[in-house]
Amino acid sequence: MKMLLSTALAALIASSSAFAADLYAPEPAPITPAAPVAVSTSGWYLRGDVGYAWNHLRGASYWQGGPGGFNADFDDADVDDSWVIGGGVGYQWNDYFRTDVTLDYMFDSDFEGSTSGSCGVAADCVSTDRASWNALSLLANAYVDLGTYGGVAGGFGGITPYVGAGIGATRVNWGSLRNTSCDVNDPSNCDGSVEHDGEDSWRFTYALMAGASVDLTCNWAADAGYRFRQIAGGDMFGYAMNGGPGDDDGFYVHEARLGLRYTFNSCEAPYVPPAEPVVYK
């Protein structure tokens, strides 16, 4: 009897051990999350910008006296500052180089100038000349991104400084110029006002840029920067009443700009490791 119980107990223990072995699953090794892997550092982007422009007129001149007359400079010539709005499309070639084409519109900037000489009411007169101008610039630009600094996982919040240059053309649109001449010794004694038709012309333009962008999301970046443009000289106004035409010597434009860029296919995809299979023994 004692032998029979011992045999049964041994068989029960062996059966339990085999059943436990069949259900055994090894404890999986700890998985270290992998860093996100960028799908691509290149892609097309759209941009939009607003800016404020400090404009400097490089000079202006006019023809005085009709046939046999002479060309003279304005005694004073100045233009006001203005706002700029623009947009463009570009391509990010890699982490350090991108190009785009931009179209920018500069809102009206007032011109005020003066000339001196004889007029219809006196031999010694000074004129007041007023007009306005606006401009549309088309530029092809290239930028060098100088690396991304800071930010969190995925690059959000990273700051990327850059420098760039552009080349293209600007259509300068001059409005009518109104000229009023008055006696130097009696400013109330004025000649009748003369209006000259404004001229439009395309001018060669180049630009230099510097700034920094901040990644807001994987697609959106905010941009803050400075741009310098030099616009070549051209036609300003036409002939009227023995005066004109007139020309300007071009502009220096200093701009502070803020913008947004949306890049297609720039989001990062996190690496997901395959699940460990359960092993039965």
mmCIF file with all atom_site columns, C-alpha atoms in Angstrom, residues 105-250:
data_model
loop_
_atom_site.group_PDB
_atom_site.id
_atom_site.type_symbol
_atom_site.label_atom_id
_atom_site.label_alt_id
_atom_site.label_comp_id
_atom_site.label_asym_id
_atom_site.label_entity_id
_atom_site.label_seq_id
_atom_site.pdbx_PDB_ins_code
_atom_site.Cartn_x
_atom_site.Cartn_y
_atom_site.Cartn_z
_atom_site.occupancy
_atom_site.B_iso_or_equiv
_atom_site.pdbx_formal_charge
_atom_site.auth_seq_id
_atom_site.auth_comp_id
_atom_site.auth_asym_id
_atom_site.auth_atom_id
_atom_site.pdbx_PDB_model_num
ATOM 1   C CA . TYR A 1 105 ? 3.979  93.727  -52.877 1.00 0.00 ? 105 TYR A CA 1
ATOM 2   C CA . MET A 1 106 ? 5.050  96.998  -51.271 1.00 0.00 ? 106 MET A CA 1
ATOM 3   C CA . PHE A 1 107 ? 2.147  99.281  -50.380 1.00 0.00 ? 107 PHE A CA 1
ATOM 4   C CA . ASP A 1 108 ? 2.099  102.984 -51.276 1.00 0.00 ? 108 ASP A CA 1
ATOM 5   C CA . SER A 1 109 ? 5.002  105.096 -50.088 1.00 0.00 ? 109 SER A CA 1
ATOM 6   C CA . ASP A 1 110 ? 4.699  108.882 -50.330 1.00 0.00 ? 110 ASP A CA 1
ATOM 7   C CA . PHE A 1 111 ? 7.334  110.958 -52.107 1.00 0.00 ? 111 PHE A CA 1
ATOM 8   C CA . GLU A 1 112 ? 8.077  114.610 -51.303 1.00 0.00 ? 112 GLU A CA 1
ATOM 9   C CA . GLY A 1 113 ? 10.677 116.722 -53.062 1.00 0.00 ? 113 GLY A CA 1
ATOM 10  C CA . SER A 1 114 ? 11.534 120.291 -53.929 1.00 0.00 ? 114 SER A CA 1
ATOM 11  C CA . THR A 1 115 ? 13.301 122.242 -56.672 1.00 0.00 ? 115 THR A CA 1
ATOM 12  C CA . SER A 1 116 ? 14.368 125.877 -57.024 1.00 0.00 ? 116 SER A CA 1
ATOM 13  C CA . GLY A 1 117 ? 14.488 128.355 -59.892 1.00 0.00 ? 117 GLY A CA 1
ATOM 14  C CA . SER A 1 118 ? 12.256 130.798 -61.695 1.00 0.00 ? 118 SER A CA 1
ATOM 15  C CA . CYS A 1 119 ? 8.538  130.254 -62.096 1.00 0.00 ? 119 CYS A CA 1
ATOM 16  C CA . GLY A 1 120 ? 5.533  132.083 -63.531 1.00 0.00 ? 120 GLY A CA 1
ATOM 17  C CA . VAL A 1 121 ? 5.133  134.449 -60.550 1.00 0.00 ? 121 VAL A CA 1
ATOM 18  C CA . ALA A 1 122 ? 8.734  135.285 -59.618 1.00 0.00 ? 122 ALA A CA 1
ATOM 19  C CA . ALA A 1 123 ? 12.359 134.874 -60.626 1.00 0.00 ? 123 ALA A CA 1
ATOM 20  C CA . ASP A 1 124 ? 13.216 133.081 -57.373 1.00 0.00 ? 124 ASP A CA 1
ATOM 21  C CA . CYS A 1 125 ? 10.828 130.235 -56.583 1.00 0.00 ? 125 CYS A CA 1
ATOM 22  C CA . VAL A 1 126 ? 10.836 126.975 -54.699 1.00 0.00 ? 126 VAL A CA 1
ATOM 23  C CA . SER A 1 127 ? 8.575  124.087 -55.616 1.00 0.00 ? 127 SER A CA 1
ATOM 24  C CA . THR A 1 128 ? 6.839  121.408 -53.598 1.00 0.00 ? 128 THR A CA 1
ATOM 25  C CA . ASP A 1 129 ? 6.549  118.109 -55.461 1.00 0.00 ? 129 ASP A CA 1
ATOM 26  C CA . ARG A 1 130 ? 4.399  115.261 -54.193 1.00 0.00 ? 130 ARG A CA 1
ATOM 27  C CA . ALA A 1 131 ? 3.698  111.781 -55.504 1.00 0.00 ? 131 ALA A CA 1
ATOM 28  C CA . SER A 1 132 ? 3.449  108.171 -54.308 1.00 0.00 ? 132 SER A CA 1
ATOM 29  C CA . TRP A 1 133 ? 4.851  104.879 -55.504 1.00 0.00 ? 133 TRP A CA 1
ATOM 30  C CA . ASN A 1 134 ? 4.416  101.164 -54.889 1.00 0.00 ? 134 ASN A CA 1
ATOM 31  C CA . ALA A 1 135 ? 6.340  98.134  -56.073 1.00 0.00 ? 135 ALA A CA 1
ATOM 32  C CA . LEU A 1 136 ? 5.986  94.461  -56.961 1.00 0.00 ? 136 LEU A CA 1
ATOM 33  C CA . SER A 1 137 ? 9.130  92.305  -56.642 1.00 0.00 ? 137 SER A CA 1
ATOM 34  C CA . LEU A 1 138 ? 9.724  88.853  -58.139 1.00 0.00 ? 138 LEU A CA 1
ATOM 35  C CA . LEU A 1 139 ? 12.868 87.191  -56.745 1.00 0.00 ? 139 LEU A CA 1
ATOM 36  C CA . ALA A 1 140 ? 14.616 83.834  -56.988 1.00 0.00 ? 140 ALA A CA 1
ATOM 37  C CA . ASN A 1 141 ? 16.310 83.127  -53.640 1.00 0.00 ? 141 ASN A CA 1
ATOM 38  C CA . ALA A 1 142 ? 18.766 80.651  -52.126 1.00 0.00 ? 142 ALA A CA 1
ATOM 39  C CA . TYR A 1 143 ? 19.410 80.082  -48.401 1.00 0.00 ? 143 TYR A CA 1
ATOM 40  C CA . VAL A 1 144 ? 21.990 78.297  -46.303 1.00 0.00 ? 144 VAL A CA 1
ATOM 41  C CA . ASP A 1 145 ? 20.561 76.933  -43.040 1.00 0.00 ? 145 ASP A CA 1
ATOM 42  C CA . LEU A 1 146 ? 23.272 76.968  -40.376 1.00 0.00 ? 146 LEU A CA 1
ATOM 43  C CA . GLY A 1 147 ? 22.106 73.994  -38.301 1.00 0.00 ? 147 GLY A CA 1
ATOM 44  C CA . THR A 1 148 ? 19.259 73.494  -35.836 1.00 0.00 ? 148 THR A CA 1
ATOM 45  C CA . TYR A 1 149 ? 19.798 74.201  -32.142 1.00 0.00 ? 149 TYR A CA 1
ATOM 46  C CA . GLY A 1 150 ? 17.689 73.263  -29.135 1.00 0.00 ? 150 GLY A CA 1
ATOM 47  C CA . GLY A 1 151 ? 14.197 71.860  -29.424 1.00 0.00 ? 151 GLY A CA 1
ATOM 48  C CA . VAL A 1 152 ? 12.524 68.717  -28.088 1.00 0.00 ? 152 VAL A CA 1
ATOM 49  C CA . ALA A 1 153 ? 12.028 65.224  -29.507 1.00 0.00 ? 153 ALA A CA 1
ATOM 50  C CA . GLY A 1 154 ? 11.049 65.404  -33.135 1.00 0.00 ? 154 GLY A CA 1
ATOM 51  C CA . GLY A 1 155 ? 12.766 68.757  -33.579 1.00 0.00 ? 155 GLY A CA 1
ATOM 52  C CA . PHE A 1 156 ? 9.894  70.923  -32.299 1.00 0.00 ? 156 PHE A CA 1
ATOM 53  C CA . GLY A 1 157 ? 11.085 74.256  -30.972 1.00 0.00 ? 157 GLY A CA 1
ATOM 54  C CA . GLY A 1 158 ? 14.476 73.997  -32.664 1.00 0.00 ? 158 GLY A CA 1
ATOM 55  C CA . ILE A 1 159 ? 15.961 77.286  -33.882 1.00 0.00 ? 159 ILE A CA 1
ATOM 56  C CA . THR A 1 160 ? 17.627 77.359  -37.323 1.00 0.00 ? 160 THR A CA 1
ATOM 57  C CA . PRO A 1 161 ? 19.578 80.502  -38.253 1.00 0.00 ? 161 PRO A CA 1
ATOM 58  C CA . TYR A 1 162 ? 20.120 81.173  -41.948 1.00 0.00 ? 162 TYR A CA 1
ATOM 59  C CA . VAL A 1 163 ? 21.622 83.549  -44.497 1.00 0.00 ? 163 VAL A CA 1
ATOM 60  C CA . GLY A 1 164 ? 20.478 84.022  -48.082 1.00 0.00 ? 164 GLY A CA 1
ATOM 61  C CA . ALA A 1 165 ? 20.567 86.022  -51.287 1.00 0.00 ? 165 ALA A CA 1
ATOM 62  C CA . GLY A 1 166 ? 18.142 86.697  -54.114 1.00 0.00 ? 166 GLY A CA 1
ATOM 63  C CA . ILE A 1 167 ? 18.042 88.166  -57.600 1.00 0.00 ? 167 ILE A CA 1
ATOM 64  C CA . GLY A 1 168 ? 15.176 89.281  -59.813 1.00 0.00 ? 168 GLY A CA 1
ATOM 65  C CA . ALA A 1 169 ? 13.164 92.311  -60.892 1.00 0.00 ? 169 ALA A CA 1
ATOM 66  C CA . THR A 1 170 ? 10.873 94.923  -59.342 1.00 0.00 ? 170 THR A CA 1
ATOM 67  C CA . ARG A 1 171 ? 8.098  96.776  -61.109 1.00 0.00 ? 171 ARG A CA 1
ATOM 68  C CA . VAL A 1 172 ? 8.034  100.300 -59.644 1.00 0.00 ? 172 VAL A CA 1
ATOM 69  C CA . ASN A 1 173 ? 4.738  102.122 -60.170 1.00 0.00 ? 173 ASN A CA 1
ATOM 70  C CA . TRP A 1 174 ? 4.855  105.903 -59.776 1.00 0.00 ? 174 TRP A CA 1
ATOM 71  C CA . GLY A 1 175 ? 1.624  107.820 -59.348 1.00 0.00 ? 175 GLY A CA 1
ATOM 72  C CA . SER A 1 176 ? 1.088  111.319 -60.744 1.00 0.00 ? 176 SER A CA 1
ATOM 73  C CA . LEU A 1 177 ? 3.491  113.975 -59.498 1.00 0.00 ? 177 LEU A CA 1
ATOM 74  C CA . ARG A 1 178 ? 1.945  117.331 -58.543 1.00 0.00 ? 178 ARG A CA 1
ATOM 75  C CA . ASN A 1 179 ? 4.279  120.309 -58.673 1.00 0.00 ? 179 ASN A CA 1
ATOM 76  C CA . THR A 1 180 ? 3.481  123.675 -57.045 1.00 0.00 ? 180 THR A CA 1
ATOM 77  C CA . SER A 1 181 ? 5.977  126.591 -57.215 1.00 0.00 ? 181 SER A CA 1
ATOM 78  C CA . CYS A 1 182 ? 5.831  129.637 -54.916 1.00 0.00 ? 182 CYS A CA 1
ATOM 79  C CA . ASP A 1 183 ? 7.785  132.883 -54.531 1.00 0.00 ? 183 ASP A CA 1
ATOM 80  C CA . VAL A 1 184 ? 10.626 132.465 -52.038 1.00 0.00 ? 184 VAL A CA 1
ATOM 81  C CA . ASN A 1 185 ? 9.981  135.962 -50.663 1.00 0.00 ? 185 ASN A CA 1
ATOM 82  C CA . ASP A 1 186 ? 6.189  135.494 -50.517 1.00 0.00 ? 186 ASP A CA 1
ATOM 83  C CA . PRO A 1 187 ? 5.164  131.847 -50.047 1.00 0.00 ? 187 PRO A CA 1
ATOM 84  C CA . SER A 1 188 ? 1.518  132.799 -50.557 1.00 0.00 ? 188 SER A CA 1
ATOM 85  C CA . ASN A 1 189 ? 2.299  133.938 -54.118 1.00 0.00 ? 189 ASN A CA 1
ATOM 86  C CA . CYS A 1 190 ? 2.215  130.614 -55.972 1.00 0.00 ? 190 CYS A CA 1
ATOM 87  C CA . ASP A 1 191 ? 2.112  129.498 -59.550 1.00 0.00 ? 191 ASP A CA 1
ATOM 88  C CA . GLY A 1 192 ? -0.612 127.120 -60.644 1.00 0.00 ? 192 GLY A CA 1
ATOM 89  C CA . SER A 1 193 ? 0.001  123.437 -59.866 1.00 0.00 ? 193 SER A CA 1
ATOM 90  C CA . VAL A 1 194 ? 1.277  121.223 -62.659 1.00 0.00 ? 194 VAL A CA 1
ATOM 91  C CA . GLU A 1 195 ? 0.559  117.494 -62.771 1.00 0.00 ? 195 GLU A CA 1
ATOM 92  C CA . HIS A 1 196 ? 2.947  115.040 -64.414 1.00 0.00 ? 196 HIS A CA 1
ATOM 93  C CA . ASP A 1 197 ? 1.821  111.531 -65.289 1.00 0.00 ? 197 ASP A CA 1
ATOM 94  C CA . GLY A 1 198 ? 3.602  108.826 -63.329 1.00 0.00 ? 198 GLY A CA 1
ATOM 95  C CA . GLU A 1 199 ? 5.691  106.139 -65.031 1.00 0.00 ? 199 GLU A CA 1
ATOM 96  C CA . ASP A 1 200 ? 5.984  102.369 -64.522 1.00 0.00 ? 200 ASP A CA 1
ATOM 97  C CA . SER A 1 201 ? 9.107  100.323 -65.179 1.00 0.00 ? 201 SER A CA 1
ATOM 98  C CA . TRP A 1 202 ? 10.759 97.007  -64.360 1.00 0.00 ? 202 TRP A CA 1
ATOM 99  C CA . ARG A 1 203 ? 14.098 97.352  -62.537 1.00 0.00 ? 203 ARG A CA 1
ATOM 100 C CA . PHE A 1 204 ? 16.887 94.920  -61.734 1.00 0.00 ? 204 PHE A CA 1
ATOM 101 C CA . THR A 1 205 ? 16.822 93.984  -58.028 1.00 0.00 ? 205 THR A CA 1
ATOM 102 C CA . TYR A 1 206 ? 19.030 91.966  -55.703 1.00 0.00 ? 206 TYR A CA 1
ATOM 103 C CA . ALA A 1 207 ? 18.461 91.029  -52.072 1.00 0.00 ? 207 ALA A CA 1
ATOM 104 C CA . LEU A 1 208 ? 20.433 89.831  -49.038 1.00 0.00 ? 208 LEU A CA 1
ATOM 105 C CA . MET A 1 209 ? 18.732 88.077  -46.118 1.00 0.00 ? 209 MET A CA 1
ATOM 106 C CA . ALA A 1 210 ? 19.499 86.832  -42.606 1.00 0.00 ? 210 ALA A CA 1
ATOM 107 C CA . GLY A 1 211 ? 17.266 85.472  -39.876 1.00 0.00 ? 211 GLY A CA 1
ATOM 108 C CA . ALA A 1 212 ? 16.122 82.386  -38.005 1.00 0.00 ? 212 ALA A CA 1
ATOM 109 C CA . SER A 1 213 ? 13.213 79.968  -38.149 1.00 0.00 ? 213 SER A CA 1
ATOM 110 C CA . VAL A 1 214 ? 11.554 78.071  -35.293 1.00 0.00 ? 214 VAL A CA 1
ATOM 111 C CA . ASP A 1 215 ? 9.866  74.681  -35.770 1.00 0.00 ? 215 ASP A CA 1
ATOM 112 C CA . LEU A 1 216 ? 6.282  74.927  -34.486 1.00 0.00 ? 216 LEU A CA 1
ATOM 113 C CA . THR A 1 217 ? 5.213  71.450  -35.617 1.00 0.00 ? 217 THR A CA 1
ATOM 114 C CA . CYS A 1 218 ? 6.662  68.879  -37.992 1.00 0.00 ? 218 CYS A CA 1
ATOM 115 C CA . ASN A 1 219 ? 5.185  70.854  -40.916 1.00 0.00 ? 219 ASN A CA 1
ATOM 116 C CA . TRP A 1 220 ? 5.005  74.461  -39.717 1.00 0.00 ? 220 TRP A CA 1
ATOM 117 C CA . ALA A 1 221 ? 7.894  76.835  -39.051 1.00 0.00 ? 221 ALA A CA 1
ATOM 118 C CA . ALA A 1 222 ? 7.840  80.501  -38.039 1.00 0.00 ? 222 ALA A CA 1
ATOM 119 C CA . ASP A 1 223 ? 10.412 82.804  -39.597 1.00 0.00 ? 223 ASP A CA 1
ATOM 120 C CA . ALA A 1 224 ? 11.801 86.145  -38.409 1.00 0.00 ? 224 ALA A CA 1
ATOM 121 C CA . GLY A 1 225 ? 14.414 87.956  -40.433 1.00 0.00 ? 225 GLY A CA 1
ATOM 122 C CA . TYR A 1 226 ? 15.949 90.982  -42.099 1.00 0.00 ? 226 TYR A CA 1
ATOM 123 C CA . ARG A 1 227 ? 16.088 91.634  -45.839 1.00 0.00 ? 227 ARG A CA 1
ATOM 124 C CA . PHE A 1 228 ? 17.979 94.282  -47.777 1.00 0.00 ? 228 PHE A CA 1
ATOM 125 C CA . ARG A 1 229 ? 16.933 95.063  -51.343 1.00 0.00 ? 229 ARG A CA 1
ATOM 126 C CA . GLN A 1 230 ? 18.565 97.358  -53.859 1.00 0.00 ? 230 GLN A CA 1
ATOM 127 C CA . ILE A 1 231 ? 16.224 98.411  -56.656 1.00 0.00 ? 231 ILE A CA 1
ATOM 128 C CA . ALA A 1 232 ? 17.761 99.999  -59.737 1.00 0.00 ? 232 ALA A CA 1
ATOM 129 C CA . GLY A 1 233 ? 16.745 103.421 -61.032 1.00 0.00 ? 233 GLY A CA 1
ATOM 130 C CA . GLY A 1 234 ? 14.216 104.135 -63.786 1.00 0.00 ? 234 GLY A CA 1
ATOM 131 C CA . ASP A 1 235 ? 11.459 106.355 -65.134 1.00 0.00 ? 235 ASP A CA 1
ATOM 132 C CA . MET A 1 236 ? 9.592  108.497 -62.598 1.00 0.00 ? 236 MET A CA 1
ATOM 133 C CA . PHE A 1 237 ? 7.242  110.969 -64.367 1.00 0.00 ? 237 PHE A CA 1
ATOM 134 C CA . GLY A 1 238 ? 6.555  112.452 -67.770 1.00 0.00 ? 238 GLY A CA 1
ATOM 135 C CA . TYR A 1 239 ? 6.715  115.873 -69.439 1.00 0.00 ? 239 TYR A CA 1
ATOM 136 C CA . ALA A 1 240 ? 4.259  118.666 -68.620 1.00 0.00 ? 240 ALA A CA 1
ATOM 137 C CA . MET A 1 241 ? 4.420  122.484 -68.889 1.00 0.00 ? 241 MET A CA 1
ATOM 138 C CA . ASN A 1 242 ? 8.072  122.808 -69.855 1.00 0.00 ? 242 ASN A CA 1
ATOM 139 C CA . GLY A 1 243 ? 9.271  120.340 -67.224 1.00 0.00 ? 243 GLY A CA 1
ATOM 140 C CA . GLY A 1 244 ? 10.118 116.655 -67.280 1.00 0.00 ? 244 GLY A CA 1
ATOM 141 C CA . PRO A 1 245 ? 10.549 113.848 -67.815 1.00 0.00 ? 245 PRO A CA 1
ATOM 142 C CA . GLY A 1 246 ? 11.961 112.788 -64.467 1.00 0.00 ? 246 GLY A CA 1
ATOM 143 C CA . ASP A 1 247 ? 13.909 109.778 -63.253 1.00 0.00 ? 247 ASP A CA 1
ATOM 144 C CA . ASP A 1 248 ? 14.753 108.266 -59.906 1.00 0.00 ? 248 ASP A CA 1
ATOM 145 C CA . ASP A 1 249 ? 18.139 106.736 -59.064 1.00 0.00 ? 249 ASP A CA 1
ATOM 146 C CA . GLY A 1 250 ? 16.630 103.683 -57.377 1.00 0.00 ? 250 GLY A CA 1
#
